[in-house]
Amino acid sequence: MPDIRYRIAPANPNAHLFHVELEIEQPDASGQSLSLPNWIPGSYLIRDFSKHLIDLQAETASGEPLPITPVEKSHWQVAPHNGPIKVQYDVYAWDLSVRGAHFDQTHAFFNGTSVFLAVDGQRDQACSVEIVPSPYSEAENWRVATTLPPENVNEHGFGLYHADDYLTLIDYPVEMGCFHLLEFEACGIPHQIAFTGKIEFHCIDKKQLLDDLTRICETELELFGQPYPIERYLFLVTVTEKDYGGLEHRDSTALICARSDLPYLNDEKRSDGYIQFLELCSHEYFHTWNVKRIQPEIYQTASLNEPVYTNQLWWFEGITSFYDAQILHRAGILERDNYLNQLAKEMTRVYRMPGRFKQSVAESSFLTWTKFYQQDENAPNAIVSYYTKGSLIALGLDLTIRAETQNAKSLDDVLLTLWREYGATGKGLQEGEIESICERASGLDLKDFFQRYLFGTEDLAFESLFAKFGIDFTLRPATNAKDTGGKTEQKSFPPQLGANLVNTEHQTVKLTHVWNEQSAGQAGLAAGDEIIALSGFKMASVQALESYLARQDIGDDIPCHYFRRDELHETVIHLYEPPCDRVLLEPALKKPDEALEWMSK
């Protein structure tokens, strides 16, 4: 048996408490140090998981209490003892997300970063984990879903597992409950999907789902090639009313999605929500290579106590964001025109944000701990996303490499070079290496490209880049505040306030984000303000407000009454020309004779 042994049980569903025991056979005789991560790999925010630990105690093998003293918020010191010790504690689990732990009467889910104390000085040692059923879980006939390597488990998955070391241990999320389980094979590798949450599972189009996921996984496996880095894979999917997100792990992923994003038997075609869900699956599966194995060296040795700073997230998240939808196209799920429209919508998310001229993508990556992961209402005006703008850099790189090499090379060549030399070998990347590898793999001088678009704040020259491939890139105004870009049948473009709008329960229109240089911002309106009337007419909903604006002309001055907190204010909104910030991609009407094929490789 390993010298480090964990036991975890879903102890109390009403109080949302896991009970955890840790046995250390050979602790530091001068006093064992214990710690819990402050952040989880893949999500770059200090989350202070230790705030959920309750009633931390230590004792000797004979049951004599040992003092345990906090050193700082997530670090404890056990009193000196020459011999085995046992530590036990409870973990409050009420974070329904992919990053933490959640436990109630319906299921139990945890990431190791939330529940397993690290034995400092012995993090590289193998350990065992016993997942213990409770009377409640047994009465409810719960099962376990995880890719933790099993040693001795029962038919429900409860029992003994092992991990090679602490960092490996915390990379296996665990789900317990009466989940729905689907199975399929991709390139001969067994895959499972466990659905947790209240869903009418008999209405789900399981054949469509399994067919699409098989095509996605096989496309990615064939892109990177053999030998494959996984022997099995697990999608853990929590289904709720409207949530969305994912977190990658070494051979699994934790996802959360809206009920409406799943495919249903009566759907005539793949819905936009379902395409979004497939993109999420594609994105997190791609991380099996790009993040979990191709990764910065500083992440390979991270203690998870303090932030780790890198400029490289543009590659790890941006390139993955570029490929997630393109994989759907390569897999035959999105036809070319649909893919172009989907791409236009994703590009629009960047072009709508004036903050892209204030912050470079490299800086966005470096400051992810604060500016990206702690966005406020001014974020659109102040920052850029290394996910979305990073995906545009990837797109620009692919188009540039293809155009300059007459399609002899593409971004795939860069990706596969990184996989062969880094991901497959376990070698970590230094700052600046990715840029040099892009040059080496493509044979091009890309220094100016990176200086302008990665470390600078310029928009990429997509009009000329796409033209070489017979695709028209244009920017148009919005049809309404929720217009996501892409194709539209609407021919007129009414005035816009330049703000994100939501309805309130007391029949006003609330501004959640305000763009600085557009009509609402120029009139002095701010995030949180609630418009109650325009030109003396009550604005009881976003629909009413946009219907009113559609009847106005550019250049009009509109009297506006609004609440800021509980104070009534008035201003005049001047209706400026709406900006062209929605992207449209279409096959060129006059395709040049020398136009290259895009995505032909």
Coordinates of C-alpha atoms in Angstrom, one line a residue:
M1 CA 0.0 0.0 0.0
P2 CA 1.2 3.6 -0.7
D3 CA 2.5 5.6 2.2
I4 CA -0.2 8.2 1.5
R5 CA -3.8 7.1 1.7
Y6 CA -7.0 9.1 1.2
R7 CA -10.6 8.1 2.0
I8 CA -13.5 10.3 1.0
A9 CA -17.2 9.7 1.6
P10 CA -20.4 11.7 0.6
A11 CA -21.3 12.0 4.3
N12 CA -24.1 14.4 4.6
P13 CA -26.2 15.5 1.6
N14 CA -28.3 17.9 3.6
A15 CA -25.3 19.8 5.0
H16 CA -23.4 19.3 1.7
L17 CA -20.4 17.7 3.5
F18 CA -17.8 15.3 2.3
H19 CA -15.8 13.6 5.0
V20 CA -12.1 13.1 4.1
E21 CA -9.4 11.1 5.9
L22 CA -5.7 11.2 5.1
E23 CA -3.2 8.6 6.5
I24 CA 0.5 9.4 6.2
E25 CA 2.7 6.4 7.0
Q26 CA 6.0 8.3 7.1
P27 CA 5.3 12.0 8.0
D28 CA 8.0 14.6 8.6
A29 CA 9.0 13.8 12.2
S30 CA 9.8 17.5 12.8
G31 CA 6.2 18.3 11.9
Q32 CA 4.3 17.5 8.8
S33 CA 3.3 20.4 6.5
L34 CA -0.1 20.1 4.7
S35 CA -1.6 22.4 2.1
L36 CA -4.5 22.8 -0.3
P37 CA -4.3 24.4 -3.7
N38 CA -5.6 28.0 -4.1
W39 CA -6.4 27.5 -7.8
I40 CA -7.2 24.6 -10.2
P41 CA -5.2 24.0 -13.4
G42 CA -7.1 25.4 -16.4
S43 CA -8.9 28.1 -14.4
Y44 CA -6.6 31.0 -13.6
L45 CA -8.2 32.6 -10.5
I46 CA -7.3 32.4 -6.8
R47 CA -10.3 30.5 -5.5
D48 CA -9.2 29.8 -1.9
F49 CA -10.6 26.3 -1.8
S50 CA -9.4 26.0 1.9
K51 CA -12.3 28.3 3.0
H52 CA -14.5 25.2 2.7
L53 CA -12.5 22.9 5.0
I54 CA -14.2 22.3 8.4
D55 CA -13.0 20.7 11.6
L56 CA -9.5 19.8 10.6
Q57 CA -8.0 17.4 13.1
A58 CA -4.9 15.2 13.4
E59 CA -4.0 12.2 15.6
T60 CA -1.4 9.4 16.0
A61 CA -2.0 5.9 14.8
S62 CA -3.1 5.0 18.4
G63 CA -5.7 7.8 18.3
E64 CA -3.9 10.4 20.4
P65 CA -4.7 13.9 19.3
L66 CA -2.0 15.9 17.6
P67 CA -2.1 19.7 17.5
I68 CA -2.5 21.1 14.0
T69 CA -1.8 24.8 13.5
P70 CA -2.6 27.1 10.5
V71 CA 0.4 28.7 9.0
E72 CA -1.6 30.7 6.5
K73 CA -4.9 30.5 4.7
S74 CA -4.3 27.2 3.0
H75 CA -1.3 25.8 4.8
W76 CA -1.2 23.9 8.1
Q77 CA 1.5 22.4 10.4
V78 CA 1.0 19.1 12.3
A79 CA 2.9 18.9 15.6
P80 CA 6.1 16.8 15.5
H81 CA 5.6 13.0 15.7
N82 CA 7.7 10.0 15.0
G83 CA 5.3 7.6 13.4
P84 CA 2.2 7.3 11.2
I85 CA -0.5 10.0 11.6
K86 CA -4.1 10.4 10.5
V87 CA -5.7 13.7 9.4
Q88 CA -9.5 14.1 9.0
Y89 CA -11.8 17.0 8.1
D90 CA -15.1 17.8 6.3
V91 CA -15.4 19.8 3.1
Y92 CA -18.4 22.0 2.4
A93 CA -19.4 21.4 -1.2
W94 CA -21.9 23.8 -2.7
D95 CA -20.2 25.1 -5.8
L96 CA -22.3 23.9 -8.8
S97 CA -19.5 24.5 -11.4
V98 CA -16.8 22.5 -13.2
R99 CA -14.1 23.9 -10.9
G100 CA -15.0 23.0 -7.3
A101 CA -17.2 20.5 -5.4
H102 CA -21.0 20.1 -5.1
F103 CA -23.0 17.7 -3.1
D104 CA -26.7 17.4 -2.4
Q105 CA -29.5 14.8 -2.4
T106 CA -29.2 14.4 -6.2
H107 CA -25.5 13.8 -6.8
A108 CA -21.9 14.5 -5.5
F109 CA -19.1 15.9 -7.6
F110 CA -15.6 17.0 -6.7
N111 CA -12.2 18.0 -8.1
G112 CA -9.2 16.9 -6.1
T113 CA -8.1 20.5 -5.6
S114 CA -11.2 21.1 -3.4
V115 CA -10.9 18.0 -1.2
F116 CA -7.4 16.5 -1.0
L117 CA -4.8 18.1 1.2
A118 CA -1.3 17.8 -0.2
V119 CA 1.4 16.2 1.9
D120 CA 4.2 18.7 1.4
G121 CA 7.6 17.2 0.7
Q122 CA 5.9 14.0 -0.6
R123 CA 3.8 15.3 -3.5
D124 CA 5.8 13.1 -5.9
Q125 CA 4.8 9.9 -4.1
A126 CA 2.1 7.5 -5.3
C127 CA -1.1 7.6 -3.3
S128 CA -4.4 5.6 -2.9
V129 CA -7.9 6.9 -2.8
E130 CA -10.8 5.0 -1.3
I131 CA -14.2 6.3 -2.4
V132 CA -16.5 5.1 0.4
P133 CA -20.3 4.9 0.0
S134 CA -22.4 6.4 2.7
P135 CA -25.8 5.0 3.9
Y136 CA -27.5 7.7 1.8
S137 CA -25.5 6.9 -1.4
E138 CA -26.2 3.2 -0.9
A139 CA -29.9 3.7 -0.3
E140 CA -30.1 5.8 -3.5
N141 CA -28.1 3.2 -5.5
W142 CA -25.4 5.7 -6.5
R143 CA -22.6 4.9 -8.9
V144 CA -19.2 6.4 -9.5
A145 CA -17.9 7.9 -12.7
T146 CA -14.2 8.8 -12.9
T147 CA -11.1 7.9 -14.8
L148 CA -9.1 7.4 -11.6
P149 CA -7.2 4.1 -12.1
P150 CA -9.1 1.5 -10.1
E151 CA -7.4 -1.1 -7.9
N152 CA -10.4 -2.8 -6.2
V153 CA -13.8 -1.4 -6.8
N154 CA -17.3 -2.8 -6.7
E155 CA -19.9 -2.9 -9.5
H156 CA -21.0 0.7 -8.6
G157 CA -17.4 2.0 -8.7
F158 CA -17.0 2.5 -5.0
G159 CA -13.7 1.2 -3.6
L160 CA -10.0 1.7 -4.0
Y161 CA -8.2 3.8 -6.7
H162 CA -4.6 4.9 -7.1
A163 CA -2.7 7.9 -8.5
D164 CA 1.0 8.3 -9.4
D165 CA 1.5 11.5 -7.5
Y166 CA -0.5 14.4 -6.1
L167 CA -0.6 16.5 -9.3
T168 CA -2.0 13.4 -11.1
L169 CA -4.5 12.7 -8.3
I170 CA -6.1 16.2 -8.6
D171 CA -6.5 15.8 -12.3
Y172 CA -9.3 13.1 -12.0
P173 CA -12.7 14.7 -11.3
V174 CA -15.3 12.3 -9.7
E175 CA -19.0 12.2 -10.1
M176 CA -21.4 10.1 -7.9
G177 CA -25.1 9.7 -8.3
C178 CA -27.8 8.1 -10.5
F179 CA -26.4 9.6 -13.7
H180 CA -27.3 8.5 -17.3
L181 CA -24.3 6.8 -19.0
L182 CA -23.7 6.6 -22.7
E183 CA -20.7 4.8 -24.4
F184 CA -19.0 4.9 -27.7
E185 CA -15.6 4.1 -29.3
A186 CA -13.4 6.5 -31.2
C187 CA -10.4 5.0 -33.0
G188 CA -10.8 2.0 -30.9
I189 CA -10.7 3.9 -27.6
P190 CA -13.6 3.6 -25.2
H191 CA -15.4 6.8 -24.4
Q192 CA -18.2 7.5 -21.9
I193 CA -20.6 10.4 -21.3
A194 CA -22.2 10.7 -17.8
F195 CA -25.2 13.1 -17.6
T196 CA -26.1 14.5 -14.2
G197 CA -29.1 16.7 -13.7
K198 CA -32.9 16.7 -14.3
I199 CA -33.4 15.9 -17.9
E200 CA -36.0 13.9 -19.9
F201 CA -33.4 11.4 -21.1
H202 CA -35.8 9.5 -23.2
C203 CA -36.3 12.6 -25.3
I204 CA -32.6 13.0 -26.0
D205 CA -31.5 12.0 -29.5
K206 CA -28.8 9.7 -28.3
K207 CA -27.9 8.4 -31.7
Q208 CA -27.3 11.9 -33.0
L209 CA -25.2 12.8 -30.0
L210 CA -23.0 9.7 -30.1
D211 CA -22.5 10.0 -33.8
D212 CA -21.4 13.6 -33.6
L213 CA -19.1 13.0 -30.6
T214 CA -17.6 10.0 -32.3
R215 CA -16.8 12.1 -35.4
I216 CA -15.4 14.9 -33.3
C217 CA -13.1 12.7 -31.2
E218 CA -11.9 10.6 -34.2
T219 CA -11.1 13.8 -36.1
E220 CA -9.0 15.1 -33.3
L221 CA -7.3 11.7 -32.6
E222 CA -6.5 11.4 -36.3
L223 CA -5.2 15.0 -36.5
F224 CA -2.5 14.3 -33.8
G225 CA -2.0 10.7 -34.8
Q226 CA -0.7 7.6 -32.9
P227 CA 0.3 6.7 -30.4
Y228 CA -2.7 8.2 -28.7
P229 CA -2.2 9.8 -25.2
I230 CA -5.3 8.2 -23.7
E231 CA -6.6 4.7 -23.1
R232 CA -10.1 5.9 -22.3
Y233 CA -12.0 9.2 -22.0
L234 CA -14.9 10.4 -19.9
F235 CA -17.2 13.4 -20.5
L236 CA -18.8 14.4 -17.2
V237 CA -21.8 16.6 -18.1
T238 CA -23.9 18.5 -15.5
V239 CA -27.2 19.7 -17.0
T240 CA -28.9 22.8 -15.6
E241 CA -31.4 25.4 -16.8
K242 CA -28.8 27.8 -18.4
D243 CA -25.2 27.2 -17.3
Y244 CA -22.3 26.8 -19.6
G245 CA -18.6 25.9 -19.2
G246 CA -15.9 23.3 -19.2
L247 CA -12.6 22.3 -17.6
E248 CA -10.1 20.0 -19.1
H249 CA -8.4 17.0 -17.4
R250 CA -5.8 14.4 -18.5
D251 CA -8.3 11.9 -19.8
S252 CA -11.7 13.5 -19.0
T253 CA -13.5 16.7 -18.9
A254 CA -16.1 18.3 -16.6
L255 CA -18.8 20.2 -18.5
I256 CA -21.9 22.1 -17.6
C257 CA -24.6 23.0 -20.1
A258 CA -28.1 24.2 -20.5
R259 CA -30.9 21.6 -20.9
S260 CA -31.9 23.2 -24.2
D261 CA -28.4 22.7 -25.6
L262 CA -28.8 19.0 -25.9
P263 CA -30.2 17.3 -29.1
Y264 CA -33.8 16.1 -28.9
L265 CA -35.6 13.6 -31.0
N266 CA -38.1 16.1 -32.4
D267 CA -35.3 18.6 -33.6
E268 CA -35.4 19.1 -37.3
K269 CA -31.8 20.1 -37.4
R270 CA -28.9 20.8 -35.0
S271 CA -29.9 23.8 -33.0
D272 CA -27.5 26.7 -32.3
G273 CA -27.4 25.6 -28.6
Y274 CA -26.4 22.1 -29.6
I275 CA -23.7 23.3 -31.9
Q276 CA -22.4 25.4 -29.0
F277 CA -22.4 22.2 -26.8
L278 CA -20.5 20.3 -29.5
E279 CA -18.0 23.1 -29.7
L280 CA -17.5 22.9 -26.0
C281 CA -16.9 19.2 -26.2
S282 CA -14.5 19.7 -29.1
H283 CA -12.7 22.4 -27.2
E284 CA -12.1 20.4 -24.0
Y285 CA -11.2 17.3 -25.9
F286 CA -8.6 19.2 -27.8
H287 CA -7.0 20.2 -24.5
T288 CA -6.1 16.5 -24.1
W289 CA -3.1 17.5 -26.3
N290 CA -3.0 21.3 -26.2
V291 CA -2.7 22.2 -22.4
K292 CA -2.6 18.8 -20.7
R293 CA 0.5 17.7 -22.6
I294 CA 1.7 20.6 -24.7
Q295 CA 2.1 23.1 -21.9
P296 CA 4.3 25.9 -20.4
E297 CA 7.1 24.6 -18.3
I298 CA 6.1 26.8 -15.4
Y299 CA 2.7 25.0 -15.3
Q300 CA 4.5 21.6 -14.9
T301 CA 6.0 22.6 -11.6
A302 CA 3.3 25.0 -10.3
S303 CA 2.6 24.6 -6.6
L304 CA -1.0 25.9 -7.2
N305 CA -0.5 28.3 -4.2
E306 CA 0.3 31.5 -6.0
P307 CA -0.5 32.8 -9.5
V308 CA 1.7 31.7 -12.4
Y309 CA 2.3 34.3 -15.0
T310 CA 2.8 33.6 -18.8
N311 CA 2.1 35.3 -22.1
Q312 CA 1.4 31.9 -23.7
L313 CA -2.3 31.5 -23.0
W314 CA -3.1 33.0 -26.5
W315 CA -1.8 29.6 -27.8
F316 CA -3.3 27.2 -25.3
E317 CA -6.8 28.8 -25.2
G318 CA -6.8 30.8 -28.4
I319 CA -5.6 28.1 -30.7
T320 CA -8.0 25.6 -29.1
S321 CA -10.8 28.1 -29.6
F322 CA -9.9 28.3 -33.3
Y323 CA -9.8 24.6 -33.7
D324 CA -13.0 23.7 -31.7
A325 CA -15.4 24.9 -34.4
Q326 CA -13.1 24.0 -37.3
I327 CA -13.0 20.4 -36.0
L328 CA -16.8 20.4 -36.4
H329 CA -16.3 21.4 -40.0
R330 CA -13.6 18.8 -40.7
A331 CA -15.8 16.2 -39.0
G332 CA -18.7 17.0 -41.4
I333 CA -21.0 18.4 -38.7
L334 CA -20.8 22.0 -40.0
E335 CA -21.0 22.5 -43.8
R336 CA -18.6 25.1 -45.2
D337 CA -21.2 28.0 -45.3
N338 CA -22.4 27.2 -41.8
Y339 CA -18.8 27.1 -40.5
L340 CA -18.1 30.5 -42.1
N341 CA -21.2 31.9 -40.4
Q342 CA -20.2 30.3 -37.1
L343 CA -16.7 31.8 -37.5
A344 CA -18.2 35.2 -38.3
K345 CA -20.1 35.1 -35.0
E346 CA -17.0 34.2 -33.0
M347 CA -15.0 37.0 -34.7
T348 CA -17.8 39.4 -33.8
R349 CA -17.2 38.8 -30.1
V350 CA -13.8 40.5 -30.7
Y351 CA -14.9 43.3 -33.0
R352 CA -17.6 44.4 -30.6
M353 CA -15.0 45.0 -27.9
P354 CA -13.1 48.4 -28.1
G355 CA -10.9 47.1 -25.3
R356 CA -9.0 45.2 -28.0
F357 CA -7.2 48.5 -28.7
K358 CA -6.3 49.0 -25.0
Q359 CA -4.8 45.6 -24.2
S360 CA -2.7 43.2 -26.1
V361 CA -3.4 39.5 -26.2
A362 CA -0.1 38.8 -24.5
E363 CA -1.0 41.1 -21.7
S364 CA -4.4 39.6 -21.4
S365 CA -2.7 36.2 -20.9
F366 CA -0.3 37.6 -18.3
L367 CA -3.0 39.4 -16.3
T368 CA -5.6 36.7 -16.6
W369 CA -5.6 36.4 -12.8
T370 CA -7.2 39.8 -12.4
K371 CA -8.4 41.5 -15.5
F372 CA -9.8 38.5 -17.4
Y373 CA -11.0 36.3 -14.6
Q374 CA -12.4 39.2 -12.6
Q375 CA -14.1 41.2 -15.3
D376 CA -16.3 44.1 -14.3
E377 CA -18.9 46.2 -16.2
N378 CA -16.2 48.1 -18.0
A379 CA -14.5 45.0 -19.4
P380 CA -15.6 45.6 -23.0
N381 CA -13.9 49.0 -23.0
A382 CA -10.7 47.9 -21.2
I383 CA -9.6 44.4 -22.0
V384 CA -9.4 41.8 -24.7
S385 CA -9.9 38.0 -24.3
Y386 CA -7.0 35.7 -25.1
Y387 CA -9.7 33.1 -26.0
T388 CA -11.4 35.1 -28.7
K389 CA -8.6 37.4 -29.9
G390 CA -6.3 34.5 -29.5
S391 CA -8.5 32.5 -31.9
L392 CA -8.3 35.3 -34.4
I393 CA -4.5 35.3 -34.2
A394 CA -4.7 31.5 -34.9
L395 CA -7.0 32.2 -37.8
G396 CA -4.7 34.9 -39.1
L397 CA -1.7 32.6 -38.7
D398 CA -3.4 29.8 -40.6
L399 CA -4.4 32.0 -43.5
T400 CA -1.0 33.7 -43.6
I401 CA 0.9 30.4 -43.6
R402 CA -1.4 28.8 -46.2
A403 CA -1.2 31.9 -48.5
E404 CA 2.6 32.3 -48.2
T405 CA 3.3 28.6 -48.9
Q406 CA 0.5 28.1 -51.5
N407 CA -1.2 25.7 -49.0
A408 CA 1.9 23.6 -48.7
K409 CA 1.8 24.3 -44.9
S410 CA -0.8 25.4 -42.4
L411 CA -1.3 25.9 -38.7
D412 CA -1.6 22.1 -38.4
D413 CA 2.2 21.9 -39.1
V414 CA 2.9 24.1 -36.1
L415 CA 0.6 22.2 -33.9
L416 CA 2.0 18.8 -34.8
T417 CA 5.6 20.1 -34.4
L418 CA 4.7 21.2 -30.8
W419 CA 3.0 17.8 -30.2
R420 CA 6.0 15.8 -31.4
E421 CA 8.7 17.9 -29.7
Y422 CA 6.9 18.9 -26.5
G423 CA 3.6 17.2 -25.8
A424 CA 4.7 13.7 -26.6
T425 CA 8.0 14.1 -24.8
G426 CA 6.8 16.0 -21.7
K427 CA 9.1 18.9 -22.4
G428 CA 7.7 22.2 -21.2
L429 CA 7.6 25.4 -23.3
Q430 CA 9.6 28.5 -22.4
E431 CA 8.3 32.0 -23.0
G432 CA 8.7 33.0 -26.7
E433 CA 9.3 29.4 -27.9
I434 CA 5.9 29.1 -29.5
E435 CA 6.5 32.1 -31.7
S436 CA 9.9 30.7 -32.9
I437 CA 8.4 27.3 -33.5
C438 CA 5.7 28.9 -35.7
E439 CA 8.5 30.4 -37.8
R440 CA 10.4 27.2 -38.0
A441 CA 7.5 24.9 -38.8
S442 CA 6.1 27.3 -41.5
G443 CA 9.5 28.5 -42.9
L444 CA 8.2 32.1 -42.6
D445 CA 9.5 35.2 -40.9
L446 CA 6.6 36.0 -38.5
K447 CA 8.2 38.5 -36.2
D448 CA 6.3 41.4 -37.5
F449 CA 3.0 39.4 -37.3
F450 CA 3.5 38.7 -33.6
Q451 CA 4.7 42.2 -32.8
R452 CA 1.6 43.7 -34.3
Y453 CA -1.1 41.3 -33.3
L454 CA 0.1 39.4 -30.3
F455 CA 2.1 42.0 -28.5
G456 CA 0.4 45.0 -30.2
T457 CA -3.3 45.9 -30.4
E458 CA -3.9 46.1 -34.2
D459 CA -6.7 44.3 -35.9
L460 CA -5.6 41.6 -38.3
A461 CA -5.8 42.3 -42.0
F462 CA -8.7 39.8 -42.6
E463 CA -10.1 41.5 -45.6
S464 CA -7.0 40.9 -47.6
L465 CA -6.2 37.6 -46.0
F466 CA -9.6 36.1 -46.8
A467 CA -9.7 37.5 -50.3
K468 CA -6.8 35.2 -51.2
F469 CA -9.1 32.3 -50.5
G470 CA -12.1 33.6 -52.3
I471 CA -14.0 34.7 -49.1
D472 CA -15.4 38.2 -48.5
F473 CA -14.8 39.6 -45.0
T474 CA -17.1 42.6 -44.2
L475 CA -18.3 44.5 -41.2
R476 CA -21.9 45.6 -40.8
P477 CA -23.9 47.4 -38.2
A478 CA -26.0 45.5 -35.6
T479 CA -29.7 44.7 -36.2
N480 CA -30.3 44.9 -32.4
A481 CA -28.3 44.8 -29.2
K482 CA -28.2 41.0 -29.2
D483 CA -27.1 40.6 -32.8
T484 CA -24.2 38.1 -32.7
G485 CA -23.0 38.7 -36.2
G486 CA -23.0 36.5 -39.3
K487 CA -25.8 36.4 -41.9
T488 CA -28.9 38.4 -41.5
E489 CA -32.0 38.9 -43.6
Q490 CA -32.5 42.4 -42.2
K491 CA -31.7 45.2 -44.6
S492 CA -32.1 48.2 -42.3
F493 CA -29.9 48.9 -39.3
P494 CA -31.7 51.0 -36.8
P495 CA -29.9 53.3 -34.2
Q496 CA -28.4 51.5 -31.2
L497 CA -27.7 52.7 -27.7
G498 CA -24.3 51.0 -27.6
A499 CA -25.1 49.0 -24.5
N500 CA -26.1 45.5 -23.3
L501 CA -29.7 45.6 -22.1
V502 CA -31.8 43.3 -19.9
N503 CA -35.4 43.5 -18.6
T504 CA -36.0 44.0 -14.9
E505 CA -38.8 42.6 -12.8
H506 CA -40.2 46.1 -12.2
Q507 CA -40.6 46.9 -16.0
T508 CA -37.5 48.9 -16.7
V509 CA -34.6 48.3 -19.0
K510 CA -31.3 47.9 -17.2
L511 CA -27.9 48.6 -18.8
T512 CA -25.3 45.9 -17.9
H513 CA -22.4 47.1 -20.0
V514 CA -22.0 50.5 -21.7
W515 CA -19.6 51.2 -24.6
N516 CA -17.7 54.4 -24.0
E517 CA -17.9 56.1 -27.4
Q518 CA -21.5 55.2 -28.4
S519 CA -24.8 56.9 -27.7
A520 CA -25.6 55.7 -24.2
G521 CA -22.1 56.3 -22.9
Q522 CA -21.9 59.7 -24.5
A523 CA -25.2 60.7 -22.8
G524 CA -23.7 59.8 -19.4
L525 CA -25.5 56.5 -18.9
A526 CA -23.6 53.9 -17.0
A527 CA -23.8 50.2 -16.2
G528 CA -26.6 49.5 -13.6
D529 CA -28.8 52.4 -14.7
E530 CA -32.4 51.6 -15.5
I531 CA -34.1 53.4 -18.3
I532 CA -37.8 54.1 -17.5
A533 CA -38.8 56.4 -20.4
L534 CA -37.7 57.8 -23.7
S535 CA -39.3 61.0 -25.0
G536 CA -41.9 60.6 -22.3
F537 CA -42.9 57.0 -23.3
K538 CA -42.5 54.2 -20.8
M539 CA -39.8 51.6 -21.7
A540 CA -41.1 48.5 -20.0
S541 CA -38.9 46.0 -21.9
V542 CA -35.9 45.7 -24.2
Q543 CA -38.3 44.9 -27.0
A544 CA -40.2 48.1 -26.4
L545 CA -37.0 50.2 -26.3
E546 CA -35.7 48.7 -29.5
S547 CA -39.0 49.1 -31.3
Y548 CA -39.0 52.7 -30.3
L549 CA -35.4 53.2 -31.5
A550 CA -36.3 51.6 -34.9
R551 CA -38.7 54.5 -35.5
Q552 CA -36.0 57.1 -34.9
D553 CA -33.4 58.5 -37.2
I554 CA -29.6 58.8 -36.9
G555 CA -28.9 62.3 -35.4
D556 CA -32.1 62.5 -33.3
D557 CA -31.8 63.7 -29.7
I558 CA -34.0 61.6 -27.4
P559 CA -34.9 62.8 -23.9
C560 CA -34.3 60.0 -21.4
H561 CA -35.4 59.4 -17.8
Y562 CA -33.6 56.8 -15.8
F563 CA -32.9 55.6 -12.3
R564 CA -29.4 55.4 -10.9
R565 CA -29.8 53.4 -7.7
D566 CA -32.9 55.0 -6.2
E567 CA -32.3 58.4 -7.7
L568 CA -34.2 59.7 -10.8
H569 CA -32.1 61.4 -13.5
E570 CA -32.6 62.7 -16.9
T571 CA -30.4 63.2 -20.0
V572 CA -30.6 63.5 -23.7
I573 CA -29.4 60.6 -25.9
H574 CA -27.9 61.6 -29.2
L575 CA -28.3 58.8 -31.7
Y576 CA -25.0 58.4 -33.4
E577 CA -24.3 56.3 -36.5
P578 CA -24.1 52.7 -35.3
P579 CA -20.6 51.2 -35.6
C580 CA -19.8 48.4 -38.1
D581 CA -18.8 45.8 -35.6
R582 CA -20.6 42.6 -36.7
V583 CA -18.6 40.3 -38.9
L584 CA -19.9 38.7 -42.1
L585 CA -18.1 36.0 -44.0
E586 CA -19.4 34.9 -47.4
P587 CA -18.0 33.3 -50.6
A588 CA -16.8 36.0 -52.9
L589 CA -19.1 37.0 -55.7
K590 CA -16.1 37.3 -58.0
K591 CA -13.7 34.6 -56.9
P592 CA -10.2 35.3 -58.2
D593 CA -8.9 32.7 -60.6
E594 CA -5.8 32.2 -58.4
A595 CA -7.8 31.9 -55.2
L596 CA -6.5 29.2 -52.9
E597 CA -8.7 26.6 -51.2
W598 CA -9.0 27.1 -47.5
M599 CA -9.1 24.1 -45.1
S600 CA -8.0 21.8 -47.9
K601 CA -5.3 20.3 -45.7

